[in-house]
CSV table of C-alpha atoms and ligand atoms in Angstrom, one decimal:
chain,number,residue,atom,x,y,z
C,293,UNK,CA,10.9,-2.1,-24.4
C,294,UNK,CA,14.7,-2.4,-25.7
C,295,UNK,CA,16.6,-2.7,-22.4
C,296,UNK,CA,16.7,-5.0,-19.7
C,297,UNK,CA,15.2,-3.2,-16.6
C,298,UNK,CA,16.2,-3.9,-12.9
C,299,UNK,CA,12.2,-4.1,-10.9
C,300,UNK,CA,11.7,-4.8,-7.1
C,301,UNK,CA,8.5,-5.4,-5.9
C,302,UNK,CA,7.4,-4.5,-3.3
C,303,UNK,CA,3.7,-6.9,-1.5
C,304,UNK,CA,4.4,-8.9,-4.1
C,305,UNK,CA,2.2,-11.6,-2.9
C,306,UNK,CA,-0.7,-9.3,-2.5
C,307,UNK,CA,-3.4,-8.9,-4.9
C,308,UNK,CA,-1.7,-6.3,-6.9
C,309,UNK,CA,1.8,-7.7,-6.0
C,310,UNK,CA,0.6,-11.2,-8.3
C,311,UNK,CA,-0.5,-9.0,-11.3
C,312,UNK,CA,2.6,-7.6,-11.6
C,313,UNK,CA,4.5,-10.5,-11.5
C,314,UNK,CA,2.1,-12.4,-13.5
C,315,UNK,CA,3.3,-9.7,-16.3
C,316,UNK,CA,6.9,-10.0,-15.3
C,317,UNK,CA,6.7,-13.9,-15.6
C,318,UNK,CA,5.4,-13.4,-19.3
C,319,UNK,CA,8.4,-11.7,-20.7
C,320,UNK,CA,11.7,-12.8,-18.5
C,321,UNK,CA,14.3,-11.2,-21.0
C,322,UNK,CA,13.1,-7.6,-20.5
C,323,UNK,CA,13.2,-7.8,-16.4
C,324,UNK,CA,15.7,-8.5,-14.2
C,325,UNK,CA,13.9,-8.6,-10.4
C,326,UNK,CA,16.4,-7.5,-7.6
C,327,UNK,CA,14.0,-7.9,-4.7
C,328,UNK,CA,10.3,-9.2,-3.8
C,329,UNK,CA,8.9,-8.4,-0.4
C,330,UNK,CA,5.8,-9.9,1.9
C,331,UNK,CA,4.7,-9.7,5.5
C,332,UNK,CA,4.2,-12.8,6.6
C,333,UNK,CA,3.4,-14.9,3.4
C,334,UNK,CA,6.8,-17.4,3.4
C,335,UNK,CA,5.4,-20.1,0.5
C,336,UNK,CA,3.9,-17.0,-1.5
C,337,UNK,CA,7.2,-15.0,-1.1
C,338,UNK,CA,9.6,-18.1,-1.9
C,339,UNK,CA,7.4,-19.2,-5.1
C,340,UNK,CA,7.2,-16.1,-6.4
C,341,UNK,CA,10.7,-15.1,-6.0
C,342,UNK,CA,11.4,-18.9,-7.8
C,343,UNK,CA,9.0,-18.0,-10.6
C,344,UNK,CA,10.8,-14.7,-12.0
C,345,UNK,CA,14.1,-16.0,-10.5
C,346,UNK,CA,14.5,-12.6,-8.0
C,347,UNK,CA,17.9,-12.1,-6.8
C,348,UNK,CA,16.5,-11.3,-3.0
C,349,UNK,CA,13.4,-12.2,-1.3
C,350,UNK,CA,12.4,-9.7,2.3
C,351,UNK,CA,10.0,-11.0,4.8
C,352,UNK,CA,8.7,-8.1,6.7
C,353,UNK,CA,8.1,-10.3,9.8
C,354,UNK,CA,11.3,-10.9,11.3
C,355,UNK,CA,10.7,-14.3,13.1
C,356,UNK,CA,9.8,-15.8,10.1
C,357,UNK,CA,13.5,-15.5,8.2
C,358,UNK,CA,14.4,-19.0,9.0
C,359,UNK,CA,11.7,-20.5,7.3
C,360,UNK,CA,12.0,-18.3,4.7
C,361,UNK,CA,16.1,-19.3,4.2
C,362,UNK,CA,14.8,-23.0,4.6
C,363,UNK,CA,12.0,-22.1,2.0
C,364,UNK,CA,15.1,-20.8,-0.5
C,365,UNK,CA,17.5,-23.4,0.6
C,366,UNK,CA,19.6,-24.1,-2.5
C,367,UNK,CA,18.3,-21.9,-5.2
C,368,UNK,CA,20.9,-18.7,-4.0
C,369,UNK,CA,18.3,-16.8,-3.8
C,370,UNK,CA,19.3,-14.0,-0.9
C,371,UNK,CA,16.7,-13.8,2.1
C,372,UNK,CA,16.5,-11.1,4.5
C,373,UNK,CA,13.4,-10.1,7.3
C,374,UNK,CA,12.4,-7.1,9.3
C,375,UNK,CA,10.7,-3.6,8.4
C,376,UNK,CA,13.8,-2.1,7.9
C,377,UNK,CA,15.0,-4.9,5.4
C,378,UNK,CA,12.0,-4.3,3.1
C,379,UNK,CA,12.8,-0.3,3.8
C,380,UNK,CA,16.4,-1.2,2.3
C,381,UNK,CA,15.5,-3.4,-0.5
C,382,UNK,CA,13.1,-0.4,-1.4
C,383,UNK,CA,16.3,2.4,-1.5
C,384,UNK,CA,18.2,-0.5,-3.4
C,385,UNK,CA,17.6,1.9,-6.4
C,386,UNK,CA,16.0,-0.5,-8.9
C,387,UNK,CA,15.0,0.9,-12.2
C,388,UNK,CA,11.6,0.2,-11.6
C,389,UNK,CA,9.7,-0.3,-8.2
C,390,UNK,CA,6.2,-1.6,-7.8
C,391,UNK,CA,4.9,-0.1,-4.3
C,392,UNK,CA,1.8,-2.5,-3.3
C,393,UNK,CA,2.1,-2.7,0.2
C,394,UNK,CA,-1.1,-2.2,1.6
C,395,UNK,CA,-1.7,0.4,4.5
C,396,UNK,CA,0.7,2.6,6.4
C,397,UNK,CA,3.5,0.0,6.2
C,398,UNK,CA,3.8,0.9,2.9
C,399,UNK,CA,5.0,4.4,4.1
C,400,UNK,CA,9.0,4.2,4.8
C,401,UNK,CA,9.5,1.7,1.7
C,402,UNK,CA,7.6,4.0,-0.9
C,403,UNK,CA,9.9,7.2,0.4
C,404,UNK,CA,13.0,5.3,0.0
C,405,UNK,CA,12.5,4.2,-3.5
C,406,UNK,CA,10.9,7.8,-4.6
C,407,UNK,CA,14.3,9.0,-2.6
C,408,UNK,CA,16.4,6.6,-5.2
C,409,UNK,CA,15.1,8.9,-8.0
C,410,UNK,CA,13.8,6.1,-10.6
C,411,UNK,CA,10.5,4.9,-11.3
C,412,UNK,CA,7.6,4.5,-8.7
C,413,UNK,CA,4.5,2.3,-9.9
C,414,UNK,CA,2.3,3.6,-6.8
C,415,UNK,CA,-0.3,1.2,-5.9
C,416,UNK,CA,0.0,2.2,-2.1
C,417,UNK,CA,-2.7,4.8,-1.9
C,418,UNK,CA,-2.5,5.2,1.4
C,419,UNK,CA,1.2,6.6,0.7
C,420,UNK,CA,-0.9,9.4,-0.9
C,421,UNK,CA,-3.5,10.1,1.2
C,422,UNK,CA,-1.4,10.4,4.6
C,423,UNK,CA,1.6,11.6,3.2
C,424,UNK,CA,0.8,13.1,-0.5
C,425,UNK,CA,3.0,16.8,0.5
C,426,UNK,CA,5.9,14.9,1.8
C,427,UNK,CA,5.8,12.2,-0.6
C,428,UNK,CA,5.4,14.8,-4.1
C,429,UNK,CA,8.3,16.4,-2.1
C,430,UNK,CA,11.0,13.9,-2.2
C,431,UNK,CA,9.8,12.9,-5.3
C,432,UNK,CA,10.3,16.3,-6.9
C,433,UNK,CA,13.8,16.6,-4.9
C,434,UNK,CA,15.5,13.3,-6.4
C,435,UNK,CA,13.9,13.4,-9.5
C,436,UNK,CA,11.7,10.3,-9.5
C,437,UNK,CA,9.0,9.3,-12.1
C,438,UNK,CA,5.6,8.5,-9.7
C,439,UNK,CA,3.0,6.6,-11.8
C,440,UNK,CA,-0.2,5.9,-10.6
C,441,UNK,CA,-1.5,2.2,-10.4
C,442,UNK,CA,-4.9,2.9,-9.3
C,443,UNK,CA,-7.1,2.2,-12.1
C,444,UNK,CA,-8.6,5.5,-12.0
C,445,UNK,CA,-5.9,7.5,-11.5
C,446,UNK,CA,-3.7,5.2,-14.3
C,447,UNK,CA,-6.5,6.6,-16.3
C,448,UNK,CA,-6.4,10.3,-15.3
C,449,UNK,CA,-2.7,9.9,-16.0
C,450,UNK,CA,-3.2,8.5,-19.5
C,451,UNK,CA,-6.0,10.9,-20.3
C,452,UNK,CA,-4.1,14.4,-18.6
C,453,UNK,CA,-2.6,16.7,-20.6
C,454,UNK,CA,1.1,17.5,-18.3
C,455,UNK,CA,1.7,19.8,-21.2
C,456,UNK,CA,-1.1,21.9,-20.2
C,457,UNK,CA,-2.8,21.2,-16.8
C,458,UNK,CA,-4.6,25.1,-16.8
C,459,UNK,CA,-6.6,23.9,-19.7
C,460,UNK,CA,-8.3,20.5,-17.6
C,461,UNK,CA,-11.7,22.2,-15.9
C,462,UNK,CA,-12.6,19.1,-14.0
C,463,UNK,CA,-11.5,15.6,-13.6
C,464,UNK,CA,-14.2,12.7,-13.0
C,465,UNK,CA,-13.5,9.4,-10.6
C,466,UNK,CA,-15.3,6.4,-11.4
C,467,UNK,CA,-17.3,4.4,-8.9
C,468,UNK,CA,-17.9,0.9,-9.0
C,469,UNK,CA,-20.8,1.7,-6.2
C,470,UNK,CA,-19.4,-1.7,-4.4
C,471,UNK,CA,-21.6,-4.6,-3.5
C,472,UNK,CA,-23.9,-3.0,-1.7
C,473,UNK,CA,-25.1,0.2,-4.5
C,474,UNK,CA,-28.6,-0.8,-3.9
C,475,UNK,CA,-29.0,-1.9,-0.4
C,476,UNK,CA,-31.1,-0.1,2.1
C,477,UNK,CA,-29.6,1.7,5.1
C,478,UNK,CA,-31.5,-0.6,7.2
C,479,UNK,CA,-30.1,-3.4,5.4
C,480,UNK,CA,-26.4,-2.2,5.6
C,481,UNK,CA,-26.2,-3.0,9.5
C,482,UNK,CA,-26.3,-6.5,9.2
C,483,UNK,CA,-23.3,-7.2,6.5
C,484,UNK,CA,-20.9,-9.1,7.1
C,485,UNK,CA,-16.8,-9.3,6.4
C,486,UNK,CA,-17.2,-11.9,4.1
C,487,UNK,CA,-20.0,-10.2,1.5
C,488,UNK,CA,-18.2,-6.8,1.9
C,489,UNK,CA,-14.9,-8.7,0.7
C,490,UNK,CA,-16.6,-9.7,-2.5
C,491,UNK,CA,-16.3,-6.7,-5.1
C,492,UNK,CA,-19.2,-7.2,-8.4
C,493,UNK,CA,-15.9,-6.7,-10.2
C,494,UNK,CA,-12.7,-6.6,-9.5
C,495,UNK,CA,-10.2,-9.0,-7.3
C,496,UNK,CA,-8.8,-7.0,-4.5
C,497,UNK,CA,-7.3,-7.8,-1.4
C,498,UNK,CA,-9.3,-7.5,1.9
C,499,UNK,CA,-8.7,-4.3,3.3
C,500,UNK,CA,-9.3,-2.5,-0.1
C,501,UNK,CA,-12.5,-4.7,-0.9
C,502,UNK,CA,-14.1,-3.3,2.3
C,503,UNK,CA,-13.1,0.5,1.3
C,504,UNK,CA,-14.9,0.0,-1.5
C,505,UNK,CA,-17.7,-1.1,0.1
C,506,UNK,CA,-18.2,2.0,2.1
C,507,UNK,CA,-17.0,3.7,-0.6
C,508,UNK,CA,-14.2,5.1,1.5
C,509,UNK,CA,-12.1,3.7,-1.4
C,510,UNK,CA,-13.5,6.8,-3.8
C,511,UNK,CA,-13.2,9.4,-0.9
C,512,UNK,CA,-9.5,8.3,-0.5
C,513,UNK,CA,-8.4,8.3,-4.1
C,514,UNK,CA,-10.0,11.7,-4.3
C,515,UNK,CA,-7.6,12.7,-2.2
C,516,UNK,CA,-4.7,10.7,-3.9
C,517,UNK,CA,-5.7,12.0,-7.2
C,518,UNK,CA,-5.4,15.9,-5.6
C,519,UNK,CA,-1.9,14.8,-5.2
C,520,UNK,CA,-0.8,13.5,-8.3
C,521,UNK,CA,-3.1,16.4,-10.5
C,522,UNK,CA,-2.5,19.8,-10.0
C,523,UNK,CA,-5.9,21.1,-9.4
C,524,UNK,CA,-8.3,22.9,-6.7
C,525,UNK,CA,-10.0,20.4,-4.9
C,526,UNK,CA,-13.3,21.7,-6.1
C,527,UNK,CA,-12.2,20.1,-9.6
C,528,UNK,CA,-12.5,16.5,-8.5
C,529,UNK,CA,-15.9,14.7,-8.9
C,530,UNK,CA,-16.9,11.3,-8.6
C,531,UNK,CA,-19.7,9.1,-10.4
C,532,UNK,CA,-21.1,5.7,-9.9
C,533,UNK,CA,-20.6,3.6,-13.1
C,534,UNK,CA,-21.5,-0.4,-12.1
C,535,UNK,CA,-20.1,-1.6,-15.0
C,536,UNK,CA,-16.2,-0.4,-14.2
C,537,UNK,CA,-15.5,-0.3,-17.9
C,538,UNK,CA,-14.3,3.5,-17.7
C,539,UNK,CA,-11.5,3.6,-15.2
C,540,UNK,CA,-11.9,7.6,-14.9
C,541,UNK,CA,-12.4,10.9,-17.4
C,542,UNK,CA,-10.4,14.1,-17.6
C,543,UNK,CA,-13.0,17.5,-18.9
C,544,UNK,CA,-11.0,20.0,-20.8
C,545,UNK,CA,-12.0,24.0,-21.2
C,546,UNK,CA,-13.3,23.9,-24.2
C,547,UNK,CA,-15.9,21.1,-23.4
C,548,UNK,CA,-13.7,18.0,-24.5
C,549,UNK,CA,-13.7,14.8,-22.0
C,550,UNK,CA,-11.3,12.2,-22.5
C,551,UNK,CA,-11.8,8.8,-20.9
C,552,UNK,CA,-9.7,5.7,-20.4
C,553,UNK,CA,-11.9,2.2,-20.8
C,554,UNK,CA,-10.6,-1.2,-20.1
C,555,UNK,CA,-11.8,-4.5,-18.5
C,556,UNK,CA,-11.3,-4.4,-14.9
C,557,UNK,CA,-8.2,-6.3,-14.9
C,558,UNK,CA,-5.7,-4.6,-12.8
C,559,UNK,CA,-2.7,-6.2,-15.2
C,560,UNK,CA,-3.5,-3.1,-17.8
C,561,UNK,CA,-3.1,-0.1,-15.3
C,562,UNK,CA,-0.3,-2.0,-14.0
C,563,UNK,CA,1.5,-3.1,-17.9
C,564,UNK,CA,1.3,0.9,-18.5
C,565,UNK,CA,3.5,1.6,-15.4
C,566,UNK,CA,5.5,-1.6,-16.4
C,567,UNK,CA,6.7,-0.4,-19.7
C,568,UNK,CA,6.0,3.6,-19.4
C,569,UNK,CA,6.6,5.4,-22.2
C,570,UNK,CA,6.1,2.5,-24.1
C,571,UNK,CA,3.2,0.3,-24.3
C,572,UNK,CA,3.6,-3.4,-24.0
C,573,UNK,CA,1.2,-6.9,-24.4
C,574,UNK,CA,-0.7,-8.7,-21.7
C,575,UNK,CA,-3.0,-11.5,-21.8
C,576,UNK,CA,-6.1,-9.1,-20.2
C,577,UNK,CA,-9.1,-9.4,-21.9
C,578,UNK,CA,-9.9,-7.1,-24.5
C,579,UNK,CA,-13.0,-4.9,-24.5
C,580,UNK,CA,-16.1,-5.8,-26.5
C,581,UNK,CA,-18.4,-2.9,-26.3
C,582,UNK,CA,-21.0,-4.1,-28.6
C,583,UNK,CA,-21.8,-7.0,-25.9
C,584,UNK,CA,-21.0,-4.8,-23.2
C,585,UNK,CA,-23.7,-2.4,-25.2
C,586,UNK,CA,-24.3,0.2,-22.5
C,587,UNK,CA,-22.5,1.9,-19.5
C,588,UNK,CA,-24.6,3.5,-16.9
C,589,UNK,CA,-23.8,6.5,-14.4
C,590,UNK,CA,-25.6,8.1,-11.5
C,591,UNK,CA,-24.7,10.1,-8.7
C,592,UNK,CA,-23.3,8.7,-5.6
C,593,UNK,CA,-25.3,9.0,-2.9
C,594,UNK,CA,-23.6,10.1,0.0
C,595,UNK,CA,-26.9,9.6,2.9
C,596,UNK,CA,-26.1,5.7,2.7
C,597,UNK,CA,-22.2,6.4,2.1
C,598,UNK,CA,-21.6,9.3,3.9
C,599,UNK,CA,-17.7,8.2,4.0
C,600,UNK,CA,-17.3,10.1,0.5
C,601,UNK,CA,-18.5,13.6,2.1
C,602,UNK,CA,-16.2,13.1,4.9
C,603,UNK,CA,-13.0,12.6,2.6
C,604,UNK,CA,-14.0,15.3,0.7
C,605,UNK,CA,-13.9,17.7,4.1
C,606,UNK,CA,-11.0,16.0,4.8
C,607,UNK,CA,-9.2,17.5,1.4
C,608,UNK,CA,-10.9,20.7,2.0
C,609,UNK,CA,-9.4,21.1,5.8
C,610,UNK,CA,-5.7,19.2,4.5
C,611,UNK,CA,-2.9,19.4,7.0
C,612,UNK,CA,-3.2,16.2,9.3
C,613,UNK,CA,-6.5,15.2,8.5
C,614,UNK,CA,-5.8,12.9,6.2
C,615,UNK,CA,-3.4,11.2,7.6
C,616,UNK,CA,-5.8,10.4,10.5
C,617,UNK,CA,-8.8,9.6,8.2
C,618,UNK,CA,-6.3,6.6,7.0
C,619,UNK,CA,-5.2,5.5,9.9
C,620,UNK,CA,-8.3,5.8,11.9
C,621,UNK,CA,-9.7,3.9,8.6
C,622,UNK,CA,-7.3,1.3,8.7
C,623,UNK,CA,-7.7,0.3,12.7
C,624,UNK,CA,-11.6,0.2,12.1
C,625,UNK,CA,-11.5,-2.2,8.7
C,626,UNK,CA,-9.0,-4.6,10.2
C,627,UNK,CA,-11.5,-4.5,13.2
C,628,UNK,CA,-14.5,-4.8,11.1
C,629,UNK,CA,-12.7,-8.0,9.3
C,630,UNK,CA,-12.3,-9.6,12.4
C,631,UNK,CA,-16.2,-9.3,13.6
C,632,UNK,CA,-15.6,-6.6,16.2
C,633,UNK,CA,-17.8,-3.6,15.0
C,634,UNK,CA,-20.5,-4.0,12.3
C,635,UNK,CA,-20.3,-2.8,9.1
C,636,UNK,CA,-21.8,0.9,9.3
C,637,UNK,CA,-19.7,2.0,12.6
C,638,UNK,CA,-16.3,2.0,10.5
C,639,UNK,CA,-18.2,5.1,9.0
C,640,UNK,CA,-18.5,6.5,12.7
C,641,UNK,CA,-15.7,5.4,13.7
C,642,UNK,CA,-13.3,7.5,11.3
C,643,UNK,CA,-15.3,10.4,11.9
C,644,UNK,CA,-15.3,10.6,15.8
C,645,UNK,CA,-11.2,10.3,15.4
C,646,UNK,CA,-11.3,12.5,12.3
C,647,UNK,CA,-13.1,15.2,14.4
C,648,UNK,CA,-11.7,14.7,17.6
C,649,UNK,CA,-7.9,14.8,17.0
C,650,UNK,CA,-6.7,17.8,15.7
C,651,UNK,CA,-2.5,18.2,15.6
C,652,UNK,CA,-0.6,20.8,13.0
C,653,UNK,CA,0.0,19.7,10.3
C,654,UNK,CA,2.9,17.4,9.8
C,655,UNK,CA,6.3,18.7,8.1
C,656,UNK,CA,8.0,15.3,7.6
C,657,UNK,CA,7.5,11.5,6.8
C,658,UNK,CA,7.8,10.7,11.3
C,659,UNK,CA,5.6,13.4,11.8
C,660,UNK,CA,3.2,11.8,9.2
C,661,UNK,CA,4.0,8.2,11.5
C,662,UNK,CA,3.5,9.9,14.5
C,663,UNK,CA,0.2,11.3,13.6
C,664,UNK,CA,-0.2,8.0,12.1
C,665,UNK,CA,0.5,6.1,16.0
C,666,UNK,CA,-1.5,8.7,17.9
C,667,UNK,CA,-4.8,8.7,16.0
C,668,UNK,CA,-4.3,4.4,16.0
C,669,UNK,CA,-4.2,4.4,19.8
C,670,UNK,CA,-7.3,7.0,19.7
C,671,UNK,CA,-9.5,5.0,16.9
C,672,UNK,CA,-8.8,1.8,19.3
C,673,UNK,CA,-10.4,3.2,22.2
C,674,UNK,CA,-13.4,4.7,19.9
C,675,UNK,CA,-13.8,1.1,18.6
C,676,UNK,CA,-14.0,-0.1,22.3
C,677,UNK,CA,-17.2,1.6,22.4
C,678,UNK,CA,-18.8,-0.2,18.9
C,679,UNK,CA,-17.3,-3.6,19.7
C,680,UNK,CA,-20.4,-6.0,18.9
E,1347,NDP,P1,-3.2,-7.3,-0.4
E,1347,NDP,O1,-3.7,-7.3,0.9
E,1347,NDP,O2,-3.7,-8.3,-1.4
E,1347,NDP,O3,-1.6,-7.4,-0.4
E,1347,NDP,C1,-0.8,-6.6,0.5
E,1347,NDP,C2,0.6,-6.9,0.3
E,1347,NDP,O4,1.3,-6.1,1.3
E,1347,NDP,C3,1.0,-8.4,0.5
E,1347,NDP,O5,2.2,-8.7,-0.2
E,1347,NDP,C4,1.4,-8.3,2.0
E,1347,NDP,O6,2.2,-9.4,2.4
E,1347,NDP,C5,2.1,-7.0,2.2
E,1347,NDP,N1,2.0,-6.5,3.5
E,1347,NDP,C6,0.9,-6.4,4.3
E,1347,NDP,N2,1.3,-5.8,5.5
E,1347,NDP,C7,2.6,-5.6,5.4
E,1347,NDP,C8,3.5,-5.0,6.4
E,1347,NDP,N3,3.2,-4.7,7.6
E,1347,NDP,N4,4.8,-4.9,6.0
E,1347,NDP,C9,5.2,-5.3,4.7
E,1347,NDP,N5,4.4,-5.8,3.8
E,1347,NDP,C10,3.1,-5.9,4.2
E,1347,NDP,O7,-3.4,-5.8,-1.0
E,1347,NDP,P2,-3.7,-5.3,-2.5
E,1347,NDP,O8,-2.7,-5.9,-3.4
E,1347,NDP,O9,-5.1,-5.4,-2.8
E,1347,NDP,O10,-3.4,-3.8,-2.3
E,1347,NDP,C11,-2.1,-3.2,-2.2
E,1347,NDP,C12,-2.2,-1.7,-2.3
E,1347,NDP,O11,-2.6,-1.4,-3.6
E,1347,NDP,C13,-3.2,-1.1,-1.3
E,1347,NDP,O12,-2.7,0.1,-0.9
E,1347,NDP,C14,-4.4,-0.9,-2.1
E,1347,NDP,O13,-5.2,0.2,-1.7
E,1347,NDP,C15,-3.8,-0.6,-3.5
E,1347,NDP,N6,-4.6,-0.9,-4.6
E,1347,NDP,C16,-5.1,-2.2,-4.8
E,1347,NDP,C17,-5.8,-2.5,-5.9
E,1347,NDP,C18,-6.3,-4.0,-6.2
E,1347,NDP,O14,-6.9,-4.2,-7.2
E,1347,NDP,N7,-6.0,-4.9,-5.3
E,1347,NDP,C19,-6.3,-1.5,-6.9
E,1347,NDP,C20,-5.7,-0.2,-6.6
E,1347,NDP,C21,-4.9,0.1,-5.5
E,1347,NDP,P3,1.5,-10.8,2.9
E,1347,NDP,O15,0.9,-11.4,1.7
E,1347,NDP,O16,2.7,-11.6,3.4
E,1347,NDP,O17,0.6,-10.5,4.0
């Protein structure tokens, strides 16, 4: 990278929101951070923003600016709170713009900055999967570069041939499996928040860790990766592969398949957004295949994770489904963290809203929201019903 690049970040005190800045924080010269946003997260937010010396620092949470200011005091360091501050510092038109907000929230911020026209690192899946026509839209109106941060899709982007997307037959997702690959059905009703939290192999946040658990995680990024690859949803597959040492694999026509490998260590998915078309270093460790030796694959098996099938019918059917697959997804994981309903019923949950709600599909990003708010207030009173 030659040129000094303006980057706002966007969770940056999330899981993926760290990485980044962790790469940021190793070469200060080439990046020049305009604005860093959080929720609620005041000492992550204000050390951070110290760290790579941002010029503004949002906390979603409104009532929490004045710690935040008192958190800044002296450094000049701008502070600002609300949703609609973290919208703004998103349309602020940076050069670069990491979108790791997790969940819906993430919605209104990721179309601003794909509305400024420059560079959108997309961690924010869930910007995708609820909103993937409306999204690729604006995108394609204001001319902005999207780059996927999911590992997988990173590596569908790096193995994809833009040149000529007629010649890819079939493109292959990547499956951890989660924590629980090899437990029973009977012995998936008793697991609890905290060993669904703890992926085999990569550091997540929560919400995330639990997708991939029920393997809701695949089913959504199938349908992110339909977004972002112009192909029939037929062409998407998914394997297991424990190991997570290839991210994802692109089959051409003629029998080819390319595949991208790495350690599972978000920072390299995320250093090929950072310094896209260039390549750049980070610290990650490099891959040793002789001790990693082999790499295993089977089928998932969608009895015990039937959450897979129903994002793939979800694809199929399109319009609003998605959209209330995510949010109906969202209510029951947050519900699931807290000890509400037991592991299996967020399954049952998203379906029952999934197949019970059934609006035209939406035409614009408040559509998508109010989709979004309706199949929320529906999933709560299905949870009712599960609470434990
Ligand atoms: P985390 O839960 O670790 O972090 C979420 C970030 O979003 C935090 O900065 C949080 O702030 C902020 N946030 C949460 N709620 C709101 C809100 N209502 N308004 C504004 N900001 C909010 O998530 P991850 O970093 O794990 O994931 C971020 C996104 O990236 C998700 O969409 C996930 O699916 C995707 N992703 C994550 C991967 C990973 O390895 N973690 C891999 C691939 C994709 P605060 O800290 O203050 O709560």
């Amino acid at each position: 990278m030659t040129e000094k690049r303006t980057l706002t970040v966007l969770g940056a005190t999330g899981s993926v929101g760290r990485s980044t800045l962790d790469l940021i924080a190793r070469q200060p010269d080439s990046f020049d951070v305009l604005s860093l946003t959080a929720h609620r997260d005041v000492d992550g937010l204000a050390a951070a923003a110290r760290t790579v010396n941002a010029r503004r620092a949002v906390i979603a949470d409104g009532i929490l600016l004045q710690p935040l200011r008192e958190a800044l005091a002296g450094t000049g360091i701008e502070t600002a709170a609300g949703e609609g501050a973290v919208t703004e510092a998103a349309a602020m038109g940076a050069d670069w713009t990491m979108a790791a907000i997790v969940g819906t929230a993430g919605l209104r911020p990721v179309m601003a900055a794909l509305r400024g026209g420059r560079t959108v690192a997309l961690a924010n899946k869930e910007a995708l999967v609820s909103a993937g026509d409306v999204m690729t839209a604006a995108a394609a109106e204001s001319g902005a570069t999207l780059l996927p941060v999911d590992s997988e899709h990173n590596a569908i982007f790096q193995c994809f041939d833009r040149s000529q997307p007629k010649a890819v037959r079939r493109i292959i997702l990547t499956a951890s499996g989660g924590p629980f690959r090899n437990r029973s059905l009977s012995e998936m009703k008793s697991i609890t928040p905290a060993e669904a939290v703890a992926h085999p192999n990569w550091s997540m946040g929560s919400k995330i860790s639990v997708d991939s658990a029920t393997l809701m995680n695949k089913g959504l990024e199938l349908i992110e990766a339909y977004h972002l690859f112009p192909l029939e949803p037929e062409a998407f597959d998914v394997v297991v592969h424990p190991q997570s040492v290839i991210h994802s694999l692109v089959e051409y026509v003629d029998g080819s398949v390319l595949a991208q490998l790495g350690s599972p260590d978000m920072r390299i998915p995320i250093a090929y957004t950072l310094a896209y078309p260039a390549r750049m270093e980070t610290p990650c460790e490099r891959l040793d295949l002789v001790q990693i030796a082999r790499l295993d694959f089977e089928a998932p098996d969608e009895e015990r994770f039937p959450a897979l099938a129903l994002a793939k019918q979800v694809l199929r059917a399109r319009g609003a489904k998605p959209a209330i697959l995510n949010a109906a997804n969202e209510v029951a994981v947050a519900s699931f963290l807290d000890s509400r309903i037991a592991f299996l019923d967020i399954f049952a949950i998203a379906r029952e809203c999934v197949e019970d709600f059934d609006p035209p599909a939406p035409a614009s990003l408040d559509e998508v929201l109010e989709i979004d708010r309706e199949a929320r207030r529906r999933t709560h009173e299905f949870a009712g019903k599960y609470c434990i």
